[in-house]
Structure formats: C-alpha cells, structure tokens
Amino acid sequence: MGYDGPTELYIDGEWTSATDGQTIETADPATEEPYATVASATAEDVDRAVDAADAAAARDGAWRSLDPSERAAHLHAMADAIDDLSDEIVLVESHDNGKTPFEAGLDVDMVVDTFRYYAGWADKLTGQTVPVPGDRLDYVQQEPLGVTAHIAPWNYPFQLAGRSLAPALACGNTAVLKPSSQTPLSALYYAEAAERAGIPDGVVNVVPGTGSEAGDAIVGHPGVDHVAFTGSTDVGKGIMSRAAENVTGVTMELGGKGPNVIFPDADLDDAAAGAHYGIFMNAGQMCWAGSRLLVHEDVHDAVVERVVERAEATTLGSGIDDDGRMGPLISESHLEDVEAYVQAGLDEGATLATGGSRPDDRGDGYFLEPTVLTDVTNDMTVAREEIFGPVLSVISFADYEEAIEIANDSPYGLMAGVWTTDLETAHGAAADLDYGMVSVNEYPVTFPQTPFGGFKQSGIGREQGTEALAEYTQAKNVNVNLEG
Ligand code: NAD
C-alpha cells in the first residue's frame, strides 16, 4: 500500500511546501521500493519555523501565557491524539524505517506514556525559597528556555522525537522538530496530533530536511534557545561547535557500545534471552545495544550455545510481515558498513559463530542475518566502535575485576547490563560501571519516569524523568530586600 499521510512541512499551524519546492524521496528498507516524497526544508523555511515558535514562546505568546493546567490538558489531548493515530503511525514507521510493527508499536506506546507523564508535570514545576542573610526574601523560579530544537535520528524516529518534545512543551517551551531525512514521515504525525489536540499555532513546528541544510540552519539560528540532539557522536560534536556560536545550550544523546555482563551465577536462559533482545531488537540499530557480550569463562560456551540458537531461530521480516522478528537495516550503504565491520572482526581474529551474510531467501531489502562473533578481545575494532547493526561481539572474562575493567574500557558510557543472582555483585557492578544507565537482569529497559543518557562520549544531559525538566528550564533568582 502506498503512503497517503502528510508530506509537507508544518509551520505556524499550516501545512506548507518548502520555499524552493525541494523534496526528499524515501524508500522502504525491506523492499527497496520508493515509499514517499516529502518536502525538504530550506534555511528560509527554518527561519519561518523559528519565528513562529518564537512568537508562541514569548511572555504574551500563545503557549507561554497559558495557565500551566491548560498546558497540561493540551498535552493529555496530544497523548490521546497520538494514541488515536497509533495504527497509522506504526504502519508508516514500519515502512519508513523497516522496523517490525511490534517494535514500532512499542515506540508509539512509549511516546503516549511520555506525553502523559510530562502532562502531569506541567502544573507542578515549583521553585524554592533560599535562606539568605539579613531581612530578605530570596526565591528561585524555573522559567522556560524559549524555542527548543529537536533533531532526531533514523533508528527510533518517532519515539526519540517525542522523548524531548514532551518535556520541552510541558516546561512552557515551543518546538522546531527536524527528523532524519532517511525517516522523515512519522515526525509529521506530531503536527497532525498537535492540530487534533488544539495546540496553538507555532508551538509545534515540523521541518523534515537534510542535516547539512535544515539541521545546520536550525543549530546555527540565533532564535533557537536549546538544541536537543539525538544522533551519532561525530555529528553531535559538530553541532556543539555550531551551537557555541550563539552560546545555545545543548542536550546530547549520542552513541554507545554497551557491555552486557554475564556473571557465572546468572540464570543463563534469562541472560541469553536478554543478550539476544539487547542486540537484535531494531536489527541492532540502537544506541543502547548490548553489542559487547562479556561472559565469564566458566559459562562462556553454555551462553554462546543459547545465544546462537536464538539468533538462528530469529525470523527476518519486513515491517509488514506478521511473523517478522527482526527487520532490515536502514539502507544499502549502512548494510555495507556493517558487513565491513564483520569482516574487520574476522580479519582481527574473531570467530564467526553464526550469521554474517545476507539471507538467501529474502529477495530485496537490506537484511543481514543475526551475527555472533566469538573470541573477540576488547582492542578489536568490533569491540571499540559502534557497529549499529545485528552483530554481537562475545568477550570472555576470568573474574569480576576483569569484567569491570573491560566494560569500562570504552569511549562510550550509555547503558550497561549485569546478569547475576548475587545482590553484592549486582550492586557492586552498578556502582563500578561508568555508565549513565545500568540494568540488572533485563536488557535494555527504560521508562518515561527514569533518566536516559550517557557518561563520556555518549552524551551530555539527560532526557526523561525529572532530570529532563532541568534541561528545558532555566533558574531565575529573585532577591527582595525587606528592610525598611
Ligand atoms: P546522525 O548523527 O547521522 O543524524 C542525526 C540527526 O542529525 C539527523 O536528523 C540528521 O539529519 C541530523 N544532522 C546531521 N548532520 C547535521 C548537521 N551538520 N547539523 C544539524 N543536524 C545534522 O545519526 P543517525 O545516523 O541518524 O543515528 C544513529 C546514531 O544516533 C547512532 O550513533 C546512535 O548511537 C545515535 N543514537 C543515540 C541515542 C541516545 O539516546 N543516546 C538514541 C538513538 C540513536
């Protein structure tokens, strides 16, 4: 079925084509067939979007001037609208990104929960009074930043856009959202949902476009007060430099190389299931993938046997195949990059336990078999770099100290997993791992209520939880002299 959803930019409450009429063509990664043609924003369109967002964010603007409880009601209405559009968004996301409907459904559910969670916060953002010397009243109040930009990647196009949009709006900011040019479609449903929810014009603006044109224009725009970026570490570094030109604040959600650590006392069936889910969900195209499986040498063979068995039983399927359990990669060039990583692993001494090839029986589509490499050491390319595909690198360790040392020996620090039945090992490892998130006996997991973000080159700042409220507000201190 062809795409019949929104295809234009959404600026100031209006659907509009790009000023010079330029477009992006998208293809379904499972079939390689063209799927949609979408307007691609120019720098001029970005100006229009930022101006509209700025007007709605002004003190007397349509969003900031609302009572907080009215903002909360709007965000609940937005959650309802997204819920109502859920089936459509799931289908579109499956075609645009290749993920299975099951995975796309989880993403949409997470967004609905996130909007409801932050709707609850909209009228509960309190400040504090500060005891200062003398006869004074001193208080701190949290104010919105103004115009927030949201730049999203292609791997969770809908979910990651909503993850930062919801808290930014709850805190009284307005938004300009730019999805990846590889997956521009689902973001347009935020515009559709905003319309249905009666969100005032200019509060939510959606401008699909390329990173080099629309993305750069957003980040370098003096009217943008904060950039919430989710994407690769290299692009993130460039965005930080560009944002620095206007001293624009940033939240950076970047790459990862997650260690999933299996201690010898773990429940091996559960651990193997978690290892499988942690690398083959979303075809491994996850910042928080458990791409390094650290296994104690005593249980190494038993775990590898279980993980290989699960990998070989995984059904590959397109977004619309009912029995698909792992979808394709996003593009031919990305598939080639992932294949090159597998080859690099083999060249550097790893062993191919399973996978490594394009499946014979799938016809078109950017599919790769679930792949497990054993005999990996932590200095190999496959252990150091983010592959962003269905490739698990298994590393053996001898004791607790070695496990922690290997796990922490990475430029990244997003999420780590720990598998053990021993409380001391669980909490000890949670304390010793240099990661923004540690998950014990399940992997990976996150909730709207819990902070998401990384140490080291995995990012700066946090999305989700109460932590995100601090990202999207700024403190104002007021001192009142009460003497005479
Ligand atoms: P990417 O960095 O190539 O692109 C991300 C977004 O940035 C896209 O919208 C792109 O158009 C835009 N962009 C590119 N160049 C730009 C520029 N110069 N100025 C402004 N915007 C620009 O990332 P990707 O390939 O889409 O996504 C995969 C990466 O995202 C992986 O590294 C993954 O780990 C990371 N990621 C991180 C998280 C997290 O929460 N930490 C979540 C998902 C993905």
Short mmCIF file of C-alpha atoms and ligand atoms in Angstrom, two decimals:
data_model
loop_
_atom_site.label_atom_id
_atom_site.label_comp_id
_atom_site.label_asym_id
_atom_site.label_seq_id
_atom_site.Cartn_x
_atom_site.Cartn_y
_atom_site.Cartn_z
CA MET A 1 0.00 0.00 0.00
CA GLY A 2 1.33 3.45 -0.91
CA TYR A 3 1.85 6.23 1.57
CA ASP A 4 -1.07 8.65 1.89
CA GLY A 5 -0.12 10.52 5.06
CA PRO A 6 1.21 14.08 5.48
CA THR A 7 4.09 15.13 3.21
CA GLU A 8 4.51 18.86 3.80
CA LEU A 9 6.31 21.00 6.35
CA TYR A 10 4.21 22.14 9.31
CA ILE A 11 4.93 25.75 10.27
CA ASP A 12 2.82 28.06 12.41
CA GLY A 13 -0.15 25.74 12.23
CA GLU A 14 -0.07 25.50 8.42
CA TRP A 15 0.95 22.68 6.07
CA THR A 16 3.30 24.17 3.51
CA SER A 17 5.74 23.07 0.83
CA ALA A 18 9.42 24.03 1.02
CA THR A 19 10.10 27.54 -0.31
CA ASP A 20 12.01 26.27 -3.32
CA GLY A 21 9.83 23.16 -3.70
CA GLN A 22 12.62 20.73 -2.88
CA THR A 23 11.71 17.25 -1.66
CA ILE A 24 13.16 14.09 -0.10
CA GLU A 25 12.41 10.67 -1.60
CA THR A 26 12.14 7.79 0.85
CA ALA A 27 12.27 4.04 0.22
CA ASP A 28 11.08 1.04 2.23
CA PRO A 29 14.27 -0.68 3.50
CA ALA A 30 12.52 -4.07 3.39
CA THR A 31 11.67 -3.88 -0.30
CA GLU A 32 13.91 -1.07 -1.64
CA GLU A 33 10.74 0.29 -3.30
CA PRO A 34 10.08 4.07 -3.26
CA TYR A 35 7.66 4.89 -0.46
CA ALA A 36 7.05 8.65 -0.11
CA THR A 37 8.05 12.11 -1.31
CA VAL A 38 8.28 14.70 1.43
CA ALA A 39 9.02 18.43 1.47
CA SER A 40 12.61 19.19 2.45
CA ALA A 41 13.06 22.41 4.42
CA THR A 42 15.46 25.14 3.34
CA ALA A 43 17.18 27.66 5.63
CA GLU A 44 14.38 30.08 4.78
CA ASP A 45 11.76 27.55 5.97
CA VAL A 46 13.74 27.13 9.19
CA ASP A 47 13.58 30.91 9.67
CA ARG A 48 9.80 30.77 9.31
CA ALA A 49 9.53 27.90 11.78
CA VAL A 50 11.78 29.56 14.37
CA ASP A 51 9.88 32.87 14.04
CA ALA A 52 6.56 31.08 14.62
CA ALA A 53 7.95 29.18 17.60
CA ASP A 54 9.45 32.38 18.99
CA ALA A 55 6.15 34.22 18.84
CA ALA A 56 4.36 31.38 20.68
CA ALA A 57 7.15 31.26 23.28
CA ALA A 58 7.06 35.00 24.07
CA ARG A 59 5.76 36.05 27.51
CA ASP A 60 2.45 37.03 25.95
CA GLY A 61 2.65 34.22 23.39
CA ALA A 62 0.03 31.54 22.83
CA TRP A 63 1.88 28.84 24.77
CA ARG A 64 3.80 30.57 27.49
CA SER A 65 0.88 32.71 28.55
CA LEU A 66 -1.36 29.67 29.11
CA ASP A 67 -2.12 28.60 32.65
CA PRO A 68 0.06 25.57 33.41
CA SER A 69 -3.03 23.43 33.97
CA GLU A 70 -4.22 24.32 30.46
CA ARG A 71 -0.85 23.29 29.08
CA ALA A 72 -1.25 20.00 30.94
CA ALA A 73 -4.69 19.49 29.37
CA HIS A 74 -3.25 20.16 25.90
CA LEU A 75 -0.50 17.61 26.46
CA HIS A 76 -3.00 15.00 27.61
CA ALA A 77 -5.01 15.77 24.45
CA MET A 78 -1.82 15.34 22.43
CA ALA A 79 -1.26 11.91 24.05
CA ASP A 80 -4.86 10.96 23.17
CA ALA A 81 -4.40 12.12 19.58
CA ILE A 82 -1.18 10.11 19.20
CA ASP A 83 -2.94 7.10 20.67
CA ASP A 84 -5.77 7.52 18.15
CA LEU A 85 -3.26 7.75 15.30
CA SER A 86 -1.27 4.81 16.63
CA ASP A 87 -2.15 2.21 13.95
CA GLU A 88 -1.31 4.64 11.18
CA ILE A 89 1.97 5.71 12.75
CA VAL A 90 3.03 2.09 13.33
CA LEU A 91 2.44 1.24 9.66
CA VAL A 92 4.24 4.33 8.41
CA GLU A 93 7.19 3.79 10.76
CA SER A 94 7.47 0.15 9.67
CA HIS A 95 7.62 1.15 6.00
CA ASP A 96 9.88 4.14 6.51
CA ASN A 97 12.37 2.60 8.92
CA GLY A 98 11.91 -1.16 8.35
CA LYS A 99 11.28 -1.98 11.99
CA THR A 100 8.65 -4.60 12.74
CA PRO A 101 5.14 -3.48 13.73
CA PHE A 102 5.81 -4.93 17.18
CA GLU A 103 8.83 -2.65 17.61
CA ALA A 104 7.06 0.37 16.11
CA GLY A 105 4.12 -0.28 18.44
CA LEU A 106 6.42 -0.19 21.46
CA ASP A 107 7.78 3.15 20.26
CA VAL A 108 4.34 4.72 19.89
CA ASP A 109 3.19 3.39 23.27
CA MET A 110 6.30 4.86 24.86
CA VAL A 111 5.55 8.26 23.34
CA VAL A 112 1.95 8.21 24.59
CA ASP A 113 3.23 7.36 28.08
CA THR A 114 5.87 10.09 27.84
CA PHE A 115 3.32 12.78 26.92
CA ARG A 116 1.07 11.69 29.77
CA TYR A 117 3.99 11.68 32.21
CA TYR A 118 5.07 15.21 31.30
CA ALA A 119 1.47 16.46 31.08
CA GLY A 120 1.42 15.60 34.77
CA TRP A 121 4.45 17.79 35.38
CA ALA A 122 3.21 20.88 33.51
CA ASP A 123 1.47 22.38 36.56
CA LYS A 124 3.88 21.03 39.19
CA LEU A 125 7.06 22.91 38.34
CA THR A 126 7.75 24.66 41.59
CA GLY A 127 10.75 26.70 42.68
CA GLN A 128 12.30 27.19 46.09
CA THR A 129 12.94 29.84 48.69
CA VAL A 130 16.53 30.28 49.83
CA PRO A 131 17.58 31.26 53.36
CA VAL A 132 19.95 34.21 52.83
CA PRO A 133 21.47 36.66 55.39
CA GLY A 134 19.50 39.70 56.56
CA ASP A 135 15.89 40.73 56.14
CA ARG A 136 15.32 39.42 52.65
CA LEU A 137 13.09 37.10 50.70
CA ASP A 138 15.10 35.15 48.18
CA TYR A 139 13.49 32.71 45.78
CA VAL A 140 14.31 30.72 42.66
CA GLN A 141 11.81 30.06 39.92
CA GLN A 142 12.18 27.85 36.85
CA GLU A 143 11.40 29.57 33.56
CA PRO A 144 11.09 28.14 30.05
CA LEU A 145 14.07 28.50 27.70
CA GLY A 146 12.02 29.66 24.71
CA VAL A 147 12.44 27.93 21.34
CA THR A 148 13.76 24.38 21.58
CA ALA A 149 15.03 22.48 18.54
CA HIS A 150 14.70 18.71 18.36
CA ILE A 151 16.97 16.90 15.92
CA ALA A 152 16.19 13.19 15.71
CA PRO A 153 17.96 10.17 14.17
CA TRP A 154 16.52 7.46 11.91
CA ASN A 155 16.66 4.49 14.26
CA TYR A 156 13.72 5.44 16.54
CA PRO A 157 12.32 8.33 14.51
CA PHE A 158 9.02 8.75 16.32
CA GLN A 159 9.99 7.76 19.83
CA LEU A 160 13.14 9.87 20.13
CA ALA A 161 11.44 12.97 18.76
CA GLY A 162 8.69 12.65 21.36
CA ARG A 163 11.13 11.94 24.15
CA SER A 164 12.44 15.51 24.12
CA LEU A 165 9.36 17.22 22.69
CA ALA A 166 7.08 16.28 25.61
CA PRO A 167 9.20 17.71 28.47
CA ALA A 168 10.13 20.80 26.43
CA LEU A 169 6.44 21.60 25.82
CA ALA A 170 5.46 20.79 29.40
CA CYS A 171 8.01 23.32 30.64
CA GLY A 172 6.44 26.07 28.50
CA ASN A 173 8.83 25.99 25.55
CA THR A 174 7.89 25.80 21.89
CA ALA A 175 9.50 23.48 19.36
CA VAL A 176 11.02 23.06 15.94
CA LEU A 177 11.40 19.36 15.14
CA LYS A 178 13.65 18.03 12.40
CA PRO A 179 13.53 14.29 11.75
CA SER A 180 16.24 12.44 9.83
CA SER A 181 16.00 12.77 6.06
CA GLN A 182 16.12 8.95 5.95
CA THR A 183 12.93 8.63 8.03
CA PRO A 184 11.01 11.92 7.79
CA LEU A 185 7.45 10.60 7.91
CA SER A 186 6.42 9.74 11.47
CA ALA A 187 7.51 13.15 12.81
CA LEU A 188 4.79 14.73 10.68
CA TYR A 189 2.27 12.91 12.86
CA TYR A 190 3.28 15.16 15.75
CA ALA A 191 1.93 18.01 13.65
CA GLU A 192 -1.22 16.04 12.91
CA ALA A 193 -1.63 15.23 16.63
CA ALA A 194 -0.96 18.84 17.65
CA GLU A 195 -3.72 20.01 15.28
CA ARG A 196 -6.15 17.44 16.65
CA ALA A 197 -5.22 18.37 20.23
CA GLY A 198 -5.84 22.07 19.59
CA ILE A 199 -2.26 23.03 20.42
CA PRO A 200 -1.92 26.73 19.49
CA ASP A 201 -0.26 27.59 16.17
CA GLY A 202 3.52 27.95 16.28
CA VAL A 203 4.02 25.71 19.31
CA VAL A 204 4.94 22.57 17.35
CA ASN A 205 6.68 23.06 14.00
CA VAL A 206 7.95 20.11 11.97
CA VAL A 207 10.54 20.62 9.24
CA PRO A 208 11.87 17.47 7.58
CA GLY A 209 15.14 18.18 5.80
CA THR A 210 18.76 17.26 5.48
CA GLY A 211 21.27 17.66 8.28
CA SER A 212 23.58 19.82 6.19
CA GLU A 213 20.86 22.31 5.19
CA ALA A 214 17.84 22.32 7.55
CA GLY A 215 19.77 20.85 10.51
CA ASP A 216 22.64 23.29 10.22
CA ALA A 217 20.25 26.24 9.80
CA ILE A 218 18.42 25.23 12.99
CA VAL A 219 21.52 24.73 15.12
CA GLY A 220 23.10 27.99 13.92
CA HIS A 221 19.90 30.02 14.30
CA PRO A 222 20.19 32.83 16.88
CA GLY A 223 16.47 32.43 17.68
CA VAL A 224 16.92 28.86 18.90
CA ASP A 225 17.47 28.69 22.66
CA HIS A 226 18.28 25.00 23.08
CA VAL A 227 19.16 22.07 20.82
CA ALA A 228 18.09 18.58 21.88
CA PHE A 229 20.15 16.35 19.61
CA THR A 230 19.98 12.58 19.31
CA GLY A 231 22.39 11.04 16.87
CA SER A 232 25.97 10.00 16.29
CA THR A 233 28.84 11.22 18.43
CA ASP A 234 30.67 12.73 15.44
CA VAL A 235 27.70 14.79 14.26
CA GLY A 236 26.99 15.72 17.89
CA LYS A 237 30.48 17.19 18.27
CA GLY A 238 29.93 19.34 15.17
CA ILE A 239 26.56 20.51 16.49
CA MET A 240 28.11 21.50 19.81
CA SER A 241 30.63 23.72 17.97
CA ARG A 242 27.94 25.26 15.80
CA ALA A 243 25.63 25.87 18.78
CA ALA A 244 28.53 27.51 20.63
CA GLU A 245 28.48 30.37 18.09
CA ASN A 246 25.30 31.67 19.78
CA VAL A 247 26.03 30.11 23.18
CA THR A 248 23.00 27.89 22.62
CA GLY A 249 22.54 25.13 25.17
CA VAL A 250 22.52 21.50 24.07
CA THR A 251 21.36 18.11 25.20
CA MET A 252 23.43 15.42 23.53
CA GLU A 253 22.19 11.82 23.26
CA LEU A 254 24.94 10.08 21.32
CA GLY A 255 26.41 6.67 20.57
CA GLY A 256 27.14 3.66 22.72
CA LYS A 257 28.98 0.35 22.94
CA GLY A 258 27.03 -1.31 25.73
CA PRO A 259 28.59 -4.15 27.74
CA ASN A 260 26.10 -6.82 28.76
CA VAL A 261 27.96 -8.67 31.53
CA ILE A 262 27.03 -12.25 32.43
CA PHE A 263 28.43 -13.48 35.74
CA PRO A 264 28.70 -17.26 36.34
CA ASP A 265 25.85 -17.40 38.87
CA ALA A 266 23.34 -15.81 36.44
CA ASP A 267 20.24 -17.58 35.18
CA LEU A 268 21.72 -18.47 31.81
CA ASP A 269 18.43 -18.84 29.94
CA ASP A 270 17.29 -15.39 31.03
CA ALA A 271 20.71 -13.92 30.30
CA ALA A 272 20.80 -15.43 26.80
CA ALA A 273 17.31 -14.08 26.12
CA GLY A 274 18.41 -10.62 27.31
CA ALA A 275 21.61 -10.78 25.27
CA HIS A 276 19.57 -11.66 22.17
CA TYR A 277 16.99 -8.93 22.69
CA GLY A 278 19.72 -6.43 23.58
CA ILE A 279 21.45 -6.75 20.21
CA PHE A 280 18.88 -7.97 17.71
CA MET A 281 15.95 -5.72 18.59
CA ASN A 282 15.63 -2.99 15.94
CA ALA A 283 18.21 -5.00 13.94
CA GLY A 284 20.85 -3.81 16.40
CA GLN A 285 20.38 -0.20 15.28
CA MET A 286 20.27 1.05 18.85
CA CYS A 287 22.45 3.49 20.76
CA TRP A 288 21.92 1.35 23.86
CA ALA A 289 22.54 -2.01 22.13
CA GLY A 290 24.31 -4.58 24.30
CA SER A 291 26.80 -5.01 21.48
CA ARG A 292 29.61 -6.38 23.70
CA LEU A 293 28.59 -9.56 25.50
CA LEU A 294 31.03 -10.09 28.36
CA VAL A 295 30.72 -13.68 29.60
CA HIS A 296 32.52 -15.39 32.48
CA GLU A 297 34.78 -18.13 31.11
CA ASP A 298 33.02 -20.85 33.16
CA VAL A 299 29.71 -20.25 31.43
CA HIS A 300 31.01 -18.93 28.11
CA ASP A 301 30.21 -21.96 25.97
CA ALA A 302 26.80 -22.52 27.56
CA VAL A 303 25.82 -18.89 26.94
CA VAL A 304 27.16 -18.82 23.37
CA GLU A 305 25.25 -22.00 22.57
CA ARG A 306 22.00 -20.46 23.81
CA VAL A 307 22.56 -17.11 22.07
CA VAL A 308 23.46 -18.76 18.75
CA GLU A 309 20.39 -20.96 18.96
CA ARG A 310 18.18 -17.89 19.48
CA ALA A 311 19.93 -15.95 16.71
CA GLU A 312 19.39 -18.77 14.24
CA ALA A 313 15.72 -19.06 15.21
CA THR A 314 15.09 -15.34 14.58
CA THR A 315 12.68 -14.76 11.70
CA LEU A 316 13.70 -11.94 9.40
CA GLY A 317 10.76 -9.94 8.22
CA SER A 318 9.76 -6.67 6.71
CA GLY A 319 7.83 -4.06 8.57
CA ILE A 320 4.57 -5.51 7.36
CA ASP A 321 5.33 -9.24 7.69
CA ASP A 322 3.28 -10.54 10.60
CA ASP A 323 5.94 -13.02 11.66
CA GLY A 324 8.92 -10.70 11.26
CA ARG A 325 11.03 -10.60 14.41
CA MET A 326 13.99 -8.67 13.01
CA GLY A 327 13.71 -6.13 10.24
CA PRO A 328 16.23 -4.90 7.66
CA LEU A 329 18.95 -2.30 8.11
CA ILE A 330 18.11 1.24 7.09
CA SER A 331 19.98 1.37 3.75
CA GLU A 332 22.34 -0.42 1.39
CA SER A 333 25.28 1.79 2.42
CA HIS A 334 24.65 1.11 6.11
CA LEU A 335 24.40 -2.63 5.41
CA GLU A 336 27.75 -2.46 3.61
CA ASP A 337 29.29 -0.64 6.59
CA VAL A 338 28.03 -3.33 8.97
CA GLU A 339 29.34 -6.09 6.70
CA ALA A 340 32.72 -4.35 6.66
CA TYR A 341 32.74 -4.41 10.48
CA VAL A 342 32.06 -8.17 10.48
CA GLN A 343 34.96 -8.64 8.05
CA ALA A 344 37.22 -6.46 10.21
CA GLY A 345 36.35 -8.66 13.19
CA LEU A 346 37.28 -11.80 11.28
CA ASP A 347 40.48 -10.22 9.96
CA GLU A 348 41.49 -9.26 13.51
CA GLY A 349 40.98 -12.81 14.84
CA ALA A 350 37.33 -13.17 15.86
CA THR A 351 35.39 -16.35 15.04
CA LEU A 352 32.04 -16.33 13.25
CA ALA A 353 29.70 -18.35 15.47
CA THR A 354 26.66 -17.64 13.30
CA GLY A 355 25.33 -15.21 10.67
CA GLY A 356 27.48 -12.72 8.83
CA SER A 357 25.70 -12.93 5.47
CA ARG A 358 22.71 -11.53 3.66
CA PRO A 359 19.97 -14.18 3.85
CA ASP A 360 19.40 -16.17 0.62
CA ASP A 361 15.66 -16.38 0.97
CA ARG A 362 14.72 -12.72 1.43
CA GLY A 363 14.92 -11.23 -2.06
CA ASP A 364 15.22 -7.44 -1.93
CA GLY A 365 15.73 -5.47 1.26
CA TYR A 366 18.74 -4.61 3.38
CA PHE A 367 18.68 -7.71 5.56
CA LEU A 368 21.62 -9.22 7.42
CA GLU A 369 21.50 -12.46 9.39
CA PRO A 370 21.76 -12.06 13.17
CA THR A 371 25.50 -12.35 13.67
CA VAL A 372 27.54 -13.58 16.65
CA LEU A 373 31.32 -13.19 16.80
CA THR A 374 33.27 -15.05 19.49
CA ASP A 375 36.97 -14.87 20.51
CA VAL A 376 36.66 -11.09 20.48
CA THR A 377 39.10 -9.05 22.54
CA ASN A 378 38.31 -5.54 23.68
CA ASP A 379 41.00 -3.96 21.50
CA MET A 380 39.40 -5.19 18.25
CA THR A 381 37.52 -2.74 16.04
CA VAL A 382 34.24 -4.63 16.61
CA ALA A 383 34.59 -4.08 20.37
CA ARG A 384 35.58 -0.42 20.18
CA GLU A 385 33.37 1.12 17.51
CA GLU A 386 29.60 1.40 17.36
CA ILE A 387 28.55 -1.01 14.57
CA PHE A 388 24.85 -0.14 14.74
CA GLY A 389 23.74 -3.46 13.32
CA PRO A 390 22.84 -7.03 14.38
CA VAL A 391 26.37 -8.02 15.33
CA LEU A 392 27.18 -9.33 18.80
CA SER A 393 30.81 -9.44 19.94
CA VAL A 394 31.40 -12.01 22.69
CA ILE A 395 34.31 -11.35 25.05
CA SER A 396 35.35 -13.82 27.77
CA PHE A 397 36.49 -12.71 31.24
CA ALA A 398 38.04 -14.53 34.19
CA ASP A 399 36.84 -12.58 37.26
CA TYR A 400 34.80 -9.59 38.48
CA GLU A 401 37.71 -7.13 38.29
CA GLU A 402 38.49 -8.06 34.70
CA ALA A 403 34.81 -7.78 33.72
CA ILE A 404 34.57 -4.25 35.10
CA GLU A 405 37.87 -3.22 33.53
CA ILE A 406 36.80 -4.44 30.07
CA ALA A 407 33.31 -2.97 30.41
CA ASN A 408 34.67 0.46 31.36
CA ASP A 409 37.40 0.43 28.70
CA SER A 410 35.34 2.26 26.07
CA PRO A 411 34.98 5.86 24.91
CA TYR A 412 31.23 5.41 25.43
CA GLY A 413 29.16 5.12 28.61
CA LEU A 414 25.47 4.84 27.78
CA MET A 415 23.94 1.61 29.14
CA ALA A 416 25.45 -1.50 30.76
CA GLY A 417 23.74 -4.76 31.68
CA VAL A 418 24.54 -7.03 34.63
CA TRP A 419 23.32 -10.63 34.95
CA THR A 420 23.74 -12.25 38.37
CA THR A 421 21.72 -13.77 41.19
CA ASP A 422 24.06 -12.30 43.81
CA LEU A 423 22.99 -8.97 45.34
CA GLU A 424 26.53 -7.94 46.20
CA THR A 425 27.69 -8.49 42.61
CA ALA A 426 24.65 -6.65 41.25
CA HIS A 427 25.01 -3.52 43.37
CA GLY A 428 28.82 -3.63 43.28
CA ALA A 429 28.83 -3.70 39.49
CA ALA A 430 26.16 -1.00 39.31
CA ALA A 431 28.47 1.22 41.38
CA ASP A 432 31.64 0.31 39.47
CA LEU A 433 30.34 0.66 35.91
CA ASP A 434 30.98 4.06 34.26
CA TYR A 435 27.61 4.19 32.54
CA GLY A 436 24.66 6.53 32.70
CA MET A 437 22.30 3.57 32.96
CA VAL A 438 22.83 0.10 34.47
CA SER A 439 20.19 -2.59 34.13
CA VAL A 440 20.28 -5.75 36.26
CA ASN A 441 18.75 -8.99 34.94
CA GLU A 442 16.98 -7.41 31.98
CA TYR A 443 18.31 -5.52 28.96
CA PRO A 444 17.68 -2.95 27.66
CA VAL A 445 14.97 -1.12 29.53
CA THR A 446 13.89 2.47 30.16
CA PHE A 447 10.77 4.35 31.22
CA PRO A 448 9.48 7.92 30.81
CA GLN A 449 9.99 8.27 34.58
CA THR A 450 13.72 7.39 34.55
CA PRO A 451 16.64 9.48 33.28
CA PHE A 452 18.10 8.42 29.94
CA GLY A 453 21.60 9.48 28.98
CA GLY A 454 25.24 8.63 28.95
CA PHE A 455 28.62 9.22 30.52
CA LYS A 456 31.74 10.07 28.50
CA GLN A 457 31.22 10.39 24.72
CA SER A 458 27.68 9.03 24.95
CA GLY A 459 26.36 12.47 25.71
CA ILE A 460 25.61 15.46 27.86
CA GLY A 461 22.43 16.00 29.87
CA ARG A 462 19.51 13.67 30.35
CA GLU A 463 16.19 13.03 28.68
CA GLN A 464 13.20 11.57 30.58
CA GLY A 465 12.49 11.64 34.29
CA THR A 466 12.59 14.77 36.39
CA GLU A 467 16.10 15.34 35.04
CA ALA A 468 14.66 16.47 31.70
CA LEU A 469 12.70 19.22 33.46
CA ALA A 470 16.03 20.79 34.37
CA GLU A 471 17.17 20.54 30.73
CA TYR A 472 14.20 22.54 29.47
CA THR A 473 14.00 25.26 32.12
CA GLN A 474 16.37 27.90 33.45
CA ALA A 475 16.64 29.12 37.02
CA LYS A 476 15.86 32.74 37.83
CA ASN A 477 16.92 34.01 41.23
CA VAL A 478 14.91 36.84 42.78
CA ASN A 479 16.13 38.71 45.84
CA VAL A 480 13.73 41.07 47.68
CA ASN A 481 15.12 43.48 50.27
CA LEU A 482 12.53 43.62 53.05
CA GLU A 483 14.35 46.15 55.27
CA GLY A 484 12.53 49.45 55.91
P1 NAD B 1 23.28 11.24 12.64
O1 NAD B 1 24.17 11.87 13.66
O2 NAD B 1 23.85 10.96 11.30
O3 NAD B 1 21.97 12.15 12.38
C1 NAD B 1 21.12 12.51 13.43
C2 NAD B 1 20.32 13.74 13.04
O4 NAD B 1 21.22 14.83 12.89
C3 NAD B 1 19.57 13.62 11.70
O5 NAD B 1 18.32 14.27 11.82
C4 NAD B 1 20.47 14.37 10.75
O6 NAD B 1 19.78 14.88 9.63
C5 NAD B 1 20.98 15.48 11.65
N1 NAD B 1 22.22 16.10 11.20
C6 NAD B 1 23.25 15.54 10.51
N2 NAD B 1 24.23 16.46 10.29
C7 NAD B 1 23.80 17.61 10.88
C8 NAD B 1 24.37 18.91 10.99
N3 NAD B 1 25.56 19.22 10.49
N4 NAD B 1 23.67 19.86 11.66
C9 NAD B 1 22.46 19.57 12.20
N5 NAD B 1 21.87 18.37 12.10
C10 NAD B 1 22.53 17.38 11.45
O7 NAD B 1 22.71 9.94 13.34
P2 NAD B 1 21.84 8.78 12.72
O8 NAD B 1 22.70 8.00 11.78
O9 NAD B 1 20.55 9.34 12.25
O10 NAD B 1 21.51 7.91 14.03
C11 NAD B 1 22.36 6.94 14.54
C12 NAD B 1 23.19 7.48 15.69
O11 NAD B 1 22.33 8.01 16.69
C13 NAD B 1 23.99 6.39 16.39
O12 NAD B 1 25.29 6.86 16.67
C14 NAD B 1 23.23 6.17 17.69
O13 NAD B 1 24.00 5.66 18.74
C15 NAD B 1 22.73 7.53 17.98
N6 NAD B 1 21.58 7.44 18.88
C16 NAD B 1 21.70 7.86 20.18
C17 NAD B 1 20.63 7.73 21.06
C18 NAD B 1 20.72 8.16 22.50
O14 NAD B 1 19.67 8.36 23.13
N7 NAD B 1 21.90 8.29 23.08
C19 NAD B 1 19.43 7.19 20.60
C20 NAD B 1 19.35 6.77 19.27
C21 NAD B 1 20.43 6.92 18.41
#
